[in-house]
């Protein structure tokens, strides 16, 4: 489905990377309220892809559709060839999808390390029977996961607080804890919902650096909802704009910011 | 100071030593004490199982349930009825676990769609149904009279009195069940449950099948309630509709909170609270027992919001700090150094230090010498 407002320069880059996430014609209604109307979104492997738009544009709703929390009434969502809308929500993590939330959701009663280890849930062998019969290999496996978690905590500058309760950490660090938990699920696509929300200027720069390193070092594709235009401009390869639940435009950050429809949806049209 | 959450809070060796000492005391105890005391301890073990089940559901999975009394009742009646019909005791036990677990799983099908207080409301209805049912089905349950059942008699080869036999059997089974519950909530499962407790949305997106977990935990908690009912009947040999009153469900939840959520030791403390505190309060003033009981509850919640087990863990975690505090306040600054000098050779160095330097005050407290 091609929309008139959409003007993607399809042949901008010579070798197009393979499509990882393909959202096609997704429509979501809550009763009479149309939250998303035939939204399309393509994220290519290895990209950092920004999803922007004014408040109420449906960015988080689209995120919730992709991560299986909302069921759109129409359209399709594919991740690396798998139809996400046919999967129960808890299967999506196993297909390579992980996300963070606008406000970090962490258990205050356990340590940072235990919190991030929750992310390894889908990577673990669930068969308790196997653990009984192969205790040695199960222990090695457990050790390996723990080491990987600690390595990622060190990578994100959180190793010093690994045995603290997340509640004692500053907001920016809590967000990084959530990020590490998501990464430990070994996702192909990482969804970040307003990662810079509530951060001060220097923290935003650090975060941008971290996201870029994650993409480069771990080969994770990133899709982020963000209001912080500085962050969007500095790290994204591609930006998709939504307004009032519809596609507005897509392109590089610079292209999108010059687009009249984008200026209109943020500032209103000139008389 | 409370910030650090270390996983093995209490060192491994201390734990093992504590368990060994406790076991030794528990094995020798029934030979020395009265049948009444034996029964009380046996009851603590039985209720510890019921509360451990509730702890799985409410403590770990964060699902508030006021219906544990109903599952306790199903287990207790199953035991009483099967024993009356002369079934082997192992079969009684299996049924007393499986029947409530099945009922629990069935109740869970609609209940897992709810959370928090809505689930609590639904679970209130269970004992409200169970009590009249137990009264009406008098052909099976003996109605309001209840059932007296021949179970838990000591075999002649054991040479034990009935109360001692019941004590050993109930404590062994309870210990096994508590150990199983303790192991079940560790590692991956424990982390999954704690994320479900924190946020079901976050749990689902992390790949945790939330509903399946909630159903299994609900069934398991119900099974533990039933197994506790079996153990109760095994030592009391009687069950009546009063023993599964709906207030019981609330009292159990209160006891669990007082004992400490998410702690195996907490379940045992909770059972002690449940069994002993009403007795103690009755001894103080039988007319105002509920008032005193309520006051005790409030005091615990005010001063130990994480329950008694949680408070103990907190104290252990801060023991070095507390020891230092004690050390600075206890040997009063005015203590003549002469007294300290005769206490031992280690004190001589302090004379050189003089004054109230931290080194001196910590060294003179024996409890902090380990550092």
Coordinates of N, CA, C and O in Angstrom, one line a residue, chain A residues 95-244:
Chain A
X95 N 11.6 -14.3 19.3 CA 11.8 -14.1 17.9 C 12.8 -12.9 17.7 O 13.1 -12.6 16.5
X96 N 13.2 -12.3 18.7 CA 14.3 -11.3 18.6 C 13.8 -9.9 18.8 O 14.4 -9.0 18.2
X97 N 12.8 -9.7 19.6 CA 12.3 -8.4 19.9 C 12.5 -8.1 21.4 O 12.1 -8.9 22.2
X98 N 13.0 -6.9 21.7 CA 13.1 -6.5 23.1 C 12.8 -5.1 23.2 O 13.0 -4.3 22.2
X99 N 12.4 -4.6 24.3 CA 12.0 -3.2 24.4 C 12.3 -2.6 25.8 O 12.5 -3.4 26.8
X100 N 12.4 -1.3 25.9 CA 12.4 -0.6 27.2 C 11.1 0.3 27.2 O 10.4 0.4 26.2
X101 N 10.9 0.8 28.4 CA 9.7 1.6 28.6 C 10.0 3.0 28.9 O 11.1 3.4 29.3
X102 N 9.0 3.9 28.8 CA 9.2 5.3 29.0 C 9.7 5.5 30.5 O 10.6 6.3 30.7
X103 N 9.0 4.8 31.4 CA 9.5 4.9 32.8 C 10.0 3.5 33.1 O 9.3 2.5 33.0
X104 N 11.3 3.4 33.6 CA 11.9 2.1 33.8 C 11.0 1.3 34.7 O 10.6 1.7 35.7
X105 N 10.9 0.0 34.3 CA 10.1 -0.9 35.1 C 11.1 -1.9 35.7 O 11.5 -2.8 35.0
X106 N 11.5 -1.7 37.0 CA 12.5 -2.6 37.6 C 12.0 -3.0 39.0 O 11.3 -2.3 39.6
X107 N 12.4 -4.2 39.4 CA 12.0 -4.7 40.7 C 12.9 -4.1 41.7 O 14.2 -4.3 41.7
X108 N 12.4 -3.4 42.7 CA 13.2 -2.7 43.7 C 13.7 -3.7 44.8 O 14.5 -3.3 45.6
X109 N 13.1 -4.9 44.8 CA 13.4 -5.8 45.9 C 14.6 -6.7 45.6 O 15.1 -7.4 46.4
X110 N 15.1 -6.6 44.4 CA 16.3 -7.4 44.0 C 17.4 -6.5 43.5 O 17.1 -5.3 43.2
X111 N 18.5 -7.0 43.3 CA 19.7 -6.2 42.8 C 19.6 -5.9 41.3 O 18.8 -6.5 40.6
X112 N 20.4 -4.9 40.9 CA 20.5 -4.6 39.5 C 20.9 -5.8 38.7 O 20.3 -6.1 37.7
X113 N 21.8 -6.6 39.2 CA 22.3 -7.8 38.5 C 21.1 -8.8 38.3 O 20.9 -9.3 37.2
X114 N 20.3 -9.0 39.3 CA 19.2 -9.9 39.2 C 18.2 -9.4 38.2 O 17.6 -10.1 37.5
X115 N 18.0 -8.1 38.3 CA 17.0 -7.4 37.4 C 17.4 -7.7 35.9 O 16.6 -8.0 35.1
X116 N 18.7 -7.4 35.6 CA 19.1 -7.6 34.2 C 19.1 -9.0 33.8 O 18.8 -9.4 32.6
X117 N 19.4 -9.9 34.7 CA 19.4 -11.4 34.4 C 18.0 -11.8 33.9 O 17.9 -12.8 33.2
X118 N 16.9 -11.1 34.4 CA 15.6 -11.5 33.9 C 15.5 -11.5 32.4 O 14.8 -12.2 31.8
X119 N 16.3 -10.6 31.8 CA 16.4 -10.5 30.3 C 16.8 -11.7 29.7 O 16.5 -12.0 28.5
X120 N 17.6 -12.6 30.4 CA 18.1 -13.8 29.7 C 17.0 -14.9 29.7 O 17.3 -16.0 29.3
X121 N 15.8 -14.6 30.1 CA 14.7 -15.6 30.3 C 14.6 -16.5 29.0 O 14.6 -17.7 29.1
X122 N 14.5 -15.8 27.8 CA 14.3 -16.6 26.7 C 15.5 -17.4 26.2 O 15.4 -18.3 25.4
X123 N 16.7 -16.9 26.6 CA 17.9 -17.6 26.2 C 18.2 -18.8 27.1 O 19.2 -19.5 26.8
X124 N 17.4 -19.0 28.1 CA 17.7 -20.1 29.0 C 17.0 -21.3 28.6 O 15.9 -21.3 28.1
X125 N 17.6 -22.5 28.9 CA 17.0 -23.7 28.7 C 15.9 -23.9 29.8 O 16.2 -23.9 31.0
X126 N 14.7 -24.1 29.4 CA 13.6 -24.1 30.4 C 13.5 -25.4 31.0 O 12.9 -25.5 32.1
X127 N 14.1 -26.5 30.4 CA 13.8 -27.8 30.9 C 14.5 -28.0 32.3 O 15.7 -28.2 32.3
X128 N 13.7 -28.0 33.3 CA 14.3 -28.3 34.7 C 14.8 -29.7 34.7 O 15.8 -30.0 35.4
X129 N 14.2 -30.6 34.0 CA 14.7 -32.0 33.9 C 16.1 -32.1 33.5 O 16.9 -32.8 34.0
X130 N 16.4 -31.3 32.4 CA 17.7 -31.3 31.9 C 18.7 -30.8 32.9 O 19.8 -31.4 33.0
X131 N 18.3 -29.9 33.7 CA 19.2 -29.3 34.7 C 19.5 -30.4 35.8 O 20.6 -30.5 36.3
X132 N 18.6 -31.3 36.0 CA 18.8 -32.3 37.0 C 19.8 -33.4 36.5 O 20.7 -33.8 37.2
X133 N 19.6 -33.7 35.2 CA 20.5 -34.7 34.6 C 21.9 -34.2 34.2 O 22.8 -35.0 34.1
X134 N 21.9 -32.9 33.9 CA 23.3 -32.4 33.5 C 23.6 -31.2 34.4 O 23.7 -30.1 33.9
X135 N 23.8 -31.4 35.7 CA 24.0 -30.3 36.6 C 25.2 -29.5 36.2 O 25.3 -28.3 36.4
X136 N 26.3 -30.3 35.8 CA 27.6 -29.6 35.5 C 27.4 -28.6 34.4 O 27.7 -27.4 34.5
X137 N 26.8 -29.0 33.3 CA 26.7 -28.1 32.1 C 25.7 -27.0 32.4 O 25.8 -25.9 32.0
X138 N 24.7 -27.3 33.3 CA 23.7 -26.3 33.6 C 24.4 -25.2 34.5 O 24.1 -24.0 34.3
X139 N 25.3 -25.6 35.3 CA 26.0 -24.6 36.2 C 26.9 -23.8 35.3 O 27.0 -22.6 35.5
X140 N 27.6 -24.4 34.4 CA 28.5 -23.7 33.5 C 27.7 -22.6 32.7 O 28.1 -21.5 32.6
X141 N 26.5 -23.1 32.2 CA 25.7 -22.2 31.5 C 25.2 -21.0 32.3 O 25.2 -19.9 31.9
X142 N 24.9 -21.3 33.6 CA 24.4 -20.3 34.5 C 25.6 -19.2 34.7 O 25.3 -18.0 34.7
X143 N 26.7 -19.8 34.9 CA 27.9 -19.0 35.1 C 28.2 -18.1 33.9 O 28.5 -16.9 34.0
X144 N 28.0 -18.7 32.7 CA 28.3 -17.9 31.5 C 27.3 -16.8 31.3 O 27.7 -15.7 31.0
X145 N 26.0 -17.0 31.7 CA 25.0 -16.0 31.6 C 25.3 -14.8 32.5 O 25.2 -13.7 32.2
X146 N 25.7 -15.2 33.8 CA 26.0 -14.3 34.8 C 27.2 -13.4 34.3 O 27.2 -12.2 34.5
X147 N 28.2 -14.1 33.7 CA 29.4 -13.3 33.3 C 29.0 -12.4 32.2 O 29.5 -11.2 32.1
X148 N 28.1 -12.8 31.3 CA 27.7 -12.0 30.2 C 27.0 -10.8 30.7 O 27.2 -9.6 30.2
X149 N 26.1 -11.0 31.7 CA 25.3 -9.9 32.3 C 26.3 -8.9 32.9 O 26.1 -7.7 32.7
X150 N 27.3 -9.4 33.6 CA 28.2 -8.5 34.3 C 29.1 -7.7 33.2 O 29.4 -6.6 33.4
X151 N 29.4 -8.4 32.2 CA 30.2 -7.8 31.1 C 29.4 -6.6 30.5 O 29.9 -5.5 30.3
X152 N 28.1 -6.9 30.3 CA 27.2 -5.8 29.7 C 27.0 -4.7 30.7 O 26.9 -3.5 30.3
X153 N 27.0 -5.0 32.0 CA 26.8 -4.0 33.0 C 28.1 -3.1 33.0 O 28.0 -1.9 33.1
X154 N 29.2 -3.8 32.9 CA 30.5 -3.0 32.8 C 30.5 -2.1 31.6 O 30.9 -1.0 31.6
X155 N 30.1 -2.7 30.5 CA 30.0 -2.0 29.2 C 29.2 -0.7 29.3 O 29.4 0.3 28.6
X156 N 28.1 -0.8 30.1 CA 27.2 0.3 30.2 C 27.5 1.2 31.5 O 26.7 2.0 31.9
X157 N 28.6 0.9 32.1 CA 29.0 1.7 33.3 C 28.2 1.5 34.5 O 28.0 2.4 35.3
X158 N 27.7 0.2 34.7 CA 26.8 0.0 35.8 C 27.4 -1.1 36.7 O 26.8 -1.5 37.7
X159 N 28.7 -1.5 36.5 CA 29.2 -2.6 37.2 C 29.4 -2.3 38.7 O 29.2 -3.2 39.6
X160 N 29.6 -1.0 39.0 CA 29.8 -0.6 40.4 C 28.5 -0.7 41.2 O 28.6 -0.8 42.5
X161 N 27.4 -0.7 40.6 CA 26.1 -0.7 41.3 C 25.4 -2.0 41.1 O 24.2 -2.1 41.4
X162 N 26.1 -3.1 40.7 CA 25.4 -4.3 40.3 C 24.6 -4.9 41.5 O 23.6 -5.6 41.3
X163 N 25.1 -4.8 42.7 CA 24.4 -5.4 43.8 C 23.5 -4.4 44.6 O 23.1 -4.7 45.7
X164 N 23.3 -3.2 44.0 CA 22.4 -2.3 44.7 C 20.9 -2.5 44.2 O 20.7 -3.1 43.1
X165 N 20.0 -1.9 44.9 CA 18.6 -1.9 44.5 C 18.5 -0.9 43.4 O 19.0 0.2 43.6
X166 N 17.8 -1.1 42.3 CA 17.7 -0.1 41.3 C 17.1 1.2 41.8 O 17.3 2.2 41.2
X167 N 16.2 1.1 42.8 CA 15.6 2.3 43.3 C 16.5 3.3 43.8 O 16.2 4.5 43.9
X168 N 17.8 2.9 44.2 CA 18.7 3.9 44.7 C 19.5 4.6 43.7 O 20.3 5.5 44.0
X169 N 19.3 4.2 42.4 CA 20.1 4.8 41.3 C 19.4 6.0 40.7 O 18.2 6.1 40.8
X170 N 20.2 6.9 40.2 CA 19.6 8.1 39.4 C 18.8 7.5 38.2 O 19.1 6.4 37.7
X171 N 17.9 8.4 37.8 CA 17.0 8.0 36.7 C 17.7 7.5 35.4 O 17.4 6.5 34.9
X172 N 18.8 8.2 35.1 CA 19.5 7.8 33.9 C 20.1 6.4 34.0 O 20.1 5.7 33.0
X173 N 20.6 6.1 35.2 CA 21.2 4.8 35.4 C 20.1 3.7 35.4 O 20.3 2.6 34.8
X174 N 18.9 4.0 35.9 CA 17.8 3.0 35.9 C 17.5 2.7 34.4 O 17.2 1.6 34.1
X175 N 17.5 3.8 33.6 CA 17.1 3.6 32.2 C 18.2 2.7 31.5 O 17.8 1.8 30.7
X176 N 19.4 2.8 31.9 CA 20.5 2.0 31.4 C 20.3 0.5 31.9 O 20.6 -0.4 31.1
X177 N 19.9 0.4 33.1 CA 19.6 -1.0 33.6 C 18.6 -1.7 32.7 O 18.8 -2.8 32.3
X178 N 17.5 -1.0 32.4 CA 16.5 -1.5 31.6 C 17.1 -1.9 30.2 O 16.7 -2.9 29.6
X179 N 17.9 -1.0 29.7 CA 18.6 -1.2 28.4 C 19.4 -2.5 28.4 O 19.3 -3.3 27.5
X180 N 20.1 -2.7 29.5 CA 21.0 -3.9 29.6 C 20.1 -5.2 29.7 O 20.3 -6.2 29.0
X181 N 19.0 -5.1 30.4 CA 18.0 -6.2 30.5 C 17.5 -6.6 29.1 O 17.5 -7.7 28.8
X182 N 17.2 -5.5 28.3 CA 16.7 -5.8 27.0 C 17.7 -6.4 26.1 O 17.5 -7.4 25.4
X183 N 19.0 -5.9 26.3 CA 20.1 -6.4 25.4 C 20.4 -7.9 25.7 O 20.8 -8.7 24.9
X184 N 20.2 -8.3 27.0 CA 20.6 -9.7 27.4 C 19.6 -10.7 26.8 O 19.9 -11.9 26.8
X185 N 18.5 -10.2 26.2 CA 17.6 -11.1 25.5 C 18.1 -11.4 24.1 O 17.5 -12.1 23.4
X186 N 19.3 -10.9 23.8 CA 19.9 -11.0 22.5 C 19.0 -10.7 21.4 O 18.7 -11.6 20.5
X187 N 18.4 -9.5 21.3 CA 17.4 -9.2 20.3 C 18.0 -8.9 19.0 O 19.2 -8.5 18.9
X188 N 17.2 -9.0 17.9 CA 17.6 -8.5 16.6 C 17.2 -7.0 16.5 O 17.9 -6.2 16.0
X189 N 16.0 -6.8 17.1 CA 15.5 -5.4 17.1 C 15.2 -4.9 18.5 O 14.5 -5.6 19.3
X190 N 15.7 -3.8 18.8 CA 15.6 -3.2 20.1 C 14.7 -2.0 20.0 O 15.0 -1.1 19.3
X191 N 13.6 -2.0 20.8 CA 12.7 -0.9 20.8 C 12.9 0.0 22.0 O 12.9 -0.6 23.1
X192 N 13.2 1.2 21.8 CA 13.5 2.1 22.9 C 12.4 3.2 23.0 O 12.3 4.0 22.0
X193 N 11.6 3.2 24.0 CA 10.5 4.2 24.1 C 11.1 5.4 24.9 O 11.2 5.3 26.1
X194 N 11.3 6.5 24.2 CA 11.8 7.7 24.8 C 13.0 7.5 25.8 O 12.9 7.8 27.0
X195 N 14.1 7.0 25.2 CA 15.2 6.7 26.1 C 15.8 8.0 26.7 O 16.4 7.9 27.8
X196 N 15.7 9.1 26.1 CA 16.2 10.4 26.6 C 15.3 11.1 27.5 O 15.6 12.1 28.1
X197 N 14.1 10.6 27.7 CA 13.1 11.3 28.5 C 13.6 11.4 30.0 O 14.0 10.5 30.6
X198 N 13.5 12.7 30.5 CA 13.9 12.9 31.9 C 15.4 13.0 32.1 O 15.9 13.0 33.2
X199 N 16.2 12.9 31.0 CA 17.7 13.0 31.2 C 18.2 14.5 31.0 O 17.6 15.2 30.2
X200 N 19.3 14.8 31.7 CA 19.8 16.1 31.5 C 20.8 16.1 30.2 O 21.1 15.0 29.7
X201 N 21.2 17.2 29.8 CA 21.9 17.3 28.5 C 23.1 16.4 28.4 O 23.2 15.6 27.4
X202 N 24.0 16.3 29.4 CA 25.2 15.5 29.2 C 24.8 14.0 29.2 O 25.4 13.2 28.5
X203 N 23.7 13.7 30.0 CA 23.3 12.3 30.0 C 22.8 11.9 28.6 O 23.0 10.7 28.2
X204 N 22.1 12.8 27.9 CA 21.6 12.5 26.6 C 22.7 12.1 25.6 O 22.7 11.2 24.9
X205 N 23.8 12.9 25.7 CA 25.0 12.7 24.9 C 25.6 11.3 25.1 O 25.9 10.5 24.2
X206 N 25.7 11.0 26.4 CA 26.2 9.6 26.8 C 25.4 8.5 26.3 O 25.8 7.5 25.8
X207 N 24.0 8.8 26.4 CA 23.1 7.7 26.0 C 23.2 7.5 24.5 O 23.2 6.4 24.0
X208 N 23.3 8.6 23.7 CA 23.4 8.5 22.3 C 24.6 7.7 21.9 O 24.6 6.8 21.0
X209 N 25.7 8.0 22.6 CA 27.0 7.3 22.4 C 26.8 5.8 22.6 O 27.2 4.9 21.9
X210 N 26.1 5.5 23.8 CA 25.9 4.1 24.2 C 25.0 3.4 23.1 O 25.3 2.2 22.7
X211 N 23.9 4.0 22.6 CA 23.1 3.4 21.7 C 23.8 3.0 20.4 O 23.7 2.0 19.8
X212 N 24.7 4.0 20.0 CA 25.5 3.8 18.8 C 26.4 2.6 19.0 O 26.6 1.8 18.1
X213 N 27.1 2.6 20.1 CA 28.0 1.5 20.4 C 27.3 0.2 20.4 O 27.8 -0.8 19.9
X214 N 26.1 0.1 21.0 CA 25.3 -1.1 21.0 C 25.1 -1.6 19.6 O 25.2 -2.8 19.3
X215 N 24.7 -0.7 18.8 CA 24.4 -1.1 17.4 C 25.7 -1.6 16.7 O 25.7 -2.7 16.1
X216 N 26.8 -0.9 16.9 CA 28.0 -1.3 16.2 C 28.6 -2.6 16.8 O 29.0 -3.4 16.0
X217 N 28.6 -2.7 18.1 CA 29.3 -3.8 18.7 C 28.4 -5.1 18.8 O 29.0 -6.2 18.7
X218 N 27.1 -4.9 18.9 CA 26.3 -6.1 19.0 C 25.4 -6.4 17.8 O 24.7 -7.4 17.8
X219 N 25.5 -5.5 16.8 CA 24.8 -5.8 15.6 C 23.3 -5.7 15.8 O 22.5 -6.4 15.2
X220 N 22.8 -4.9 16.8 CA 21.4 -4.8 17.1 C 20.8 -3.6 16.3 O 21.4 -2.6 16.3
X221 N 19.7 -3.9 15.7 CA 19.0 -2.8 15.0 C 18.1 -2.1 16.1 O 17.6 -2.7 17.0
X222 N 18.1 -0.8 16.0 CA 17.4 0.0 17.0 C 16.3 0.8 16.4 O 16.5 1.5 15.4
X223 N 15.1 0.7 17.1 CA 14.0 1.6 16.7 C 13.7 2.4 17.9 O 13.4 1.8 19.0
X224 N 13.7 3.8 17.8 CA 13.5 4.5 19.0 C 12.4 5.6 18.8 O 12.4 6.3 17.8
X225 N 11.5 5.7 19.8 CA 10.6 6.9 19.9 C 11.3 7.9 20.7 O 11.9 7.6 21.7
X226 N 11.4 9.2 20.1 CA 12.1 10.2 20.9 C 11.6 11.6 20.6 O 11.2 11.9 19.4
X227 N 11.6 12.4 21.6 CA 11.2 13.8 21.4 C 12.4 14.7 21.3 O 12.3 15.8 20.8
X228 N 13.5 14.1 21.8 CA 14.8 14.9 21.8 C 15.4 15.0 20.4 O 16.0 14.1 20.0
X229 N 15.2 16.1 19.7 CA 15.6 16.2 18.3 C 17.1 16.2 18.2 O 17.6 15.7 17.2
X230 N 17.8 16.6 19.2 CA 19.3 16.6 19.2 C 19.7 15.1 19.1 O 20.6 14.8 18.2
X231 N 19.1 14.3 19.9 CA 19.5 12.9 19.9 C 19.1 12.2 18.5 O 19.9 11.5 17.9
X232 N 17.9 12.6 18.1 CA 17.5 12.0 16.8 C 18.5 12.4 15.7 O 18.9 11.6 14.9
X233 N 18.8 13.7 15.6 CA 19.7 14.1 14.5 C 21.1 13.5 14.7 O 21.7 13.2 13.6
X234 N 21.5 13.3 15.9 CA 22.9 12.8 16.0 C 23.1 11.3 15.8 O 24.1 10.9 15.4
X235 N 22.1 10.5 16.1 CA 22.4 9.1 16.0 C 21.6 8.3 15.0 O 21.9 7.2 14.6
X236 N 20.5 8.9 14.5 CA 19.6 8.0 13.6 C 20.1 8.0 12.2 O 20.6 9.0 11.7
X237 N 19.9 6.9 11.5 CA 20.2 6.8 10.1 C 18.9 7.2 9.3 O 19.0 7.6 8.1
X238 N 17.8 7.0 9.9 CA 16.5 7.1 9.2 C 15.5 7.5 10.2 O 15.5 7.1 11.4
X239 N 14.6 8.4 9.8 CA 13.5 8.9 10.7 C 12.2 8.7 10.0 O 12.0 8.9 8.8
X240 N 11.2 8.3 10.8 CA 9.9 8.1 10.3 C 9.0 9.1 11.1 O 9.1 9.1 12.4
X241 N 8.1 9.8 10.5 CA 7.3 10.8 11.2 C 5.9 10.4 11.2 O 5.3 10.0 10.1
X242 N 5.2 10.4 12.3 CA 3.8 10.1 12.5 C 3.2 11.4 13.0 O 3.7 12.1 13.8
X243 N 1.9 11.6 12.6 CA 1.1 12.7 13.2 C -0.3 12.2 13.1 O -0.8 11.7 12.1
X244 N -1.0 12.3 14.2 CA -2.4 11.9 14.4 C -2.7 10.5 13.8 O -3.6 10.3 13.1

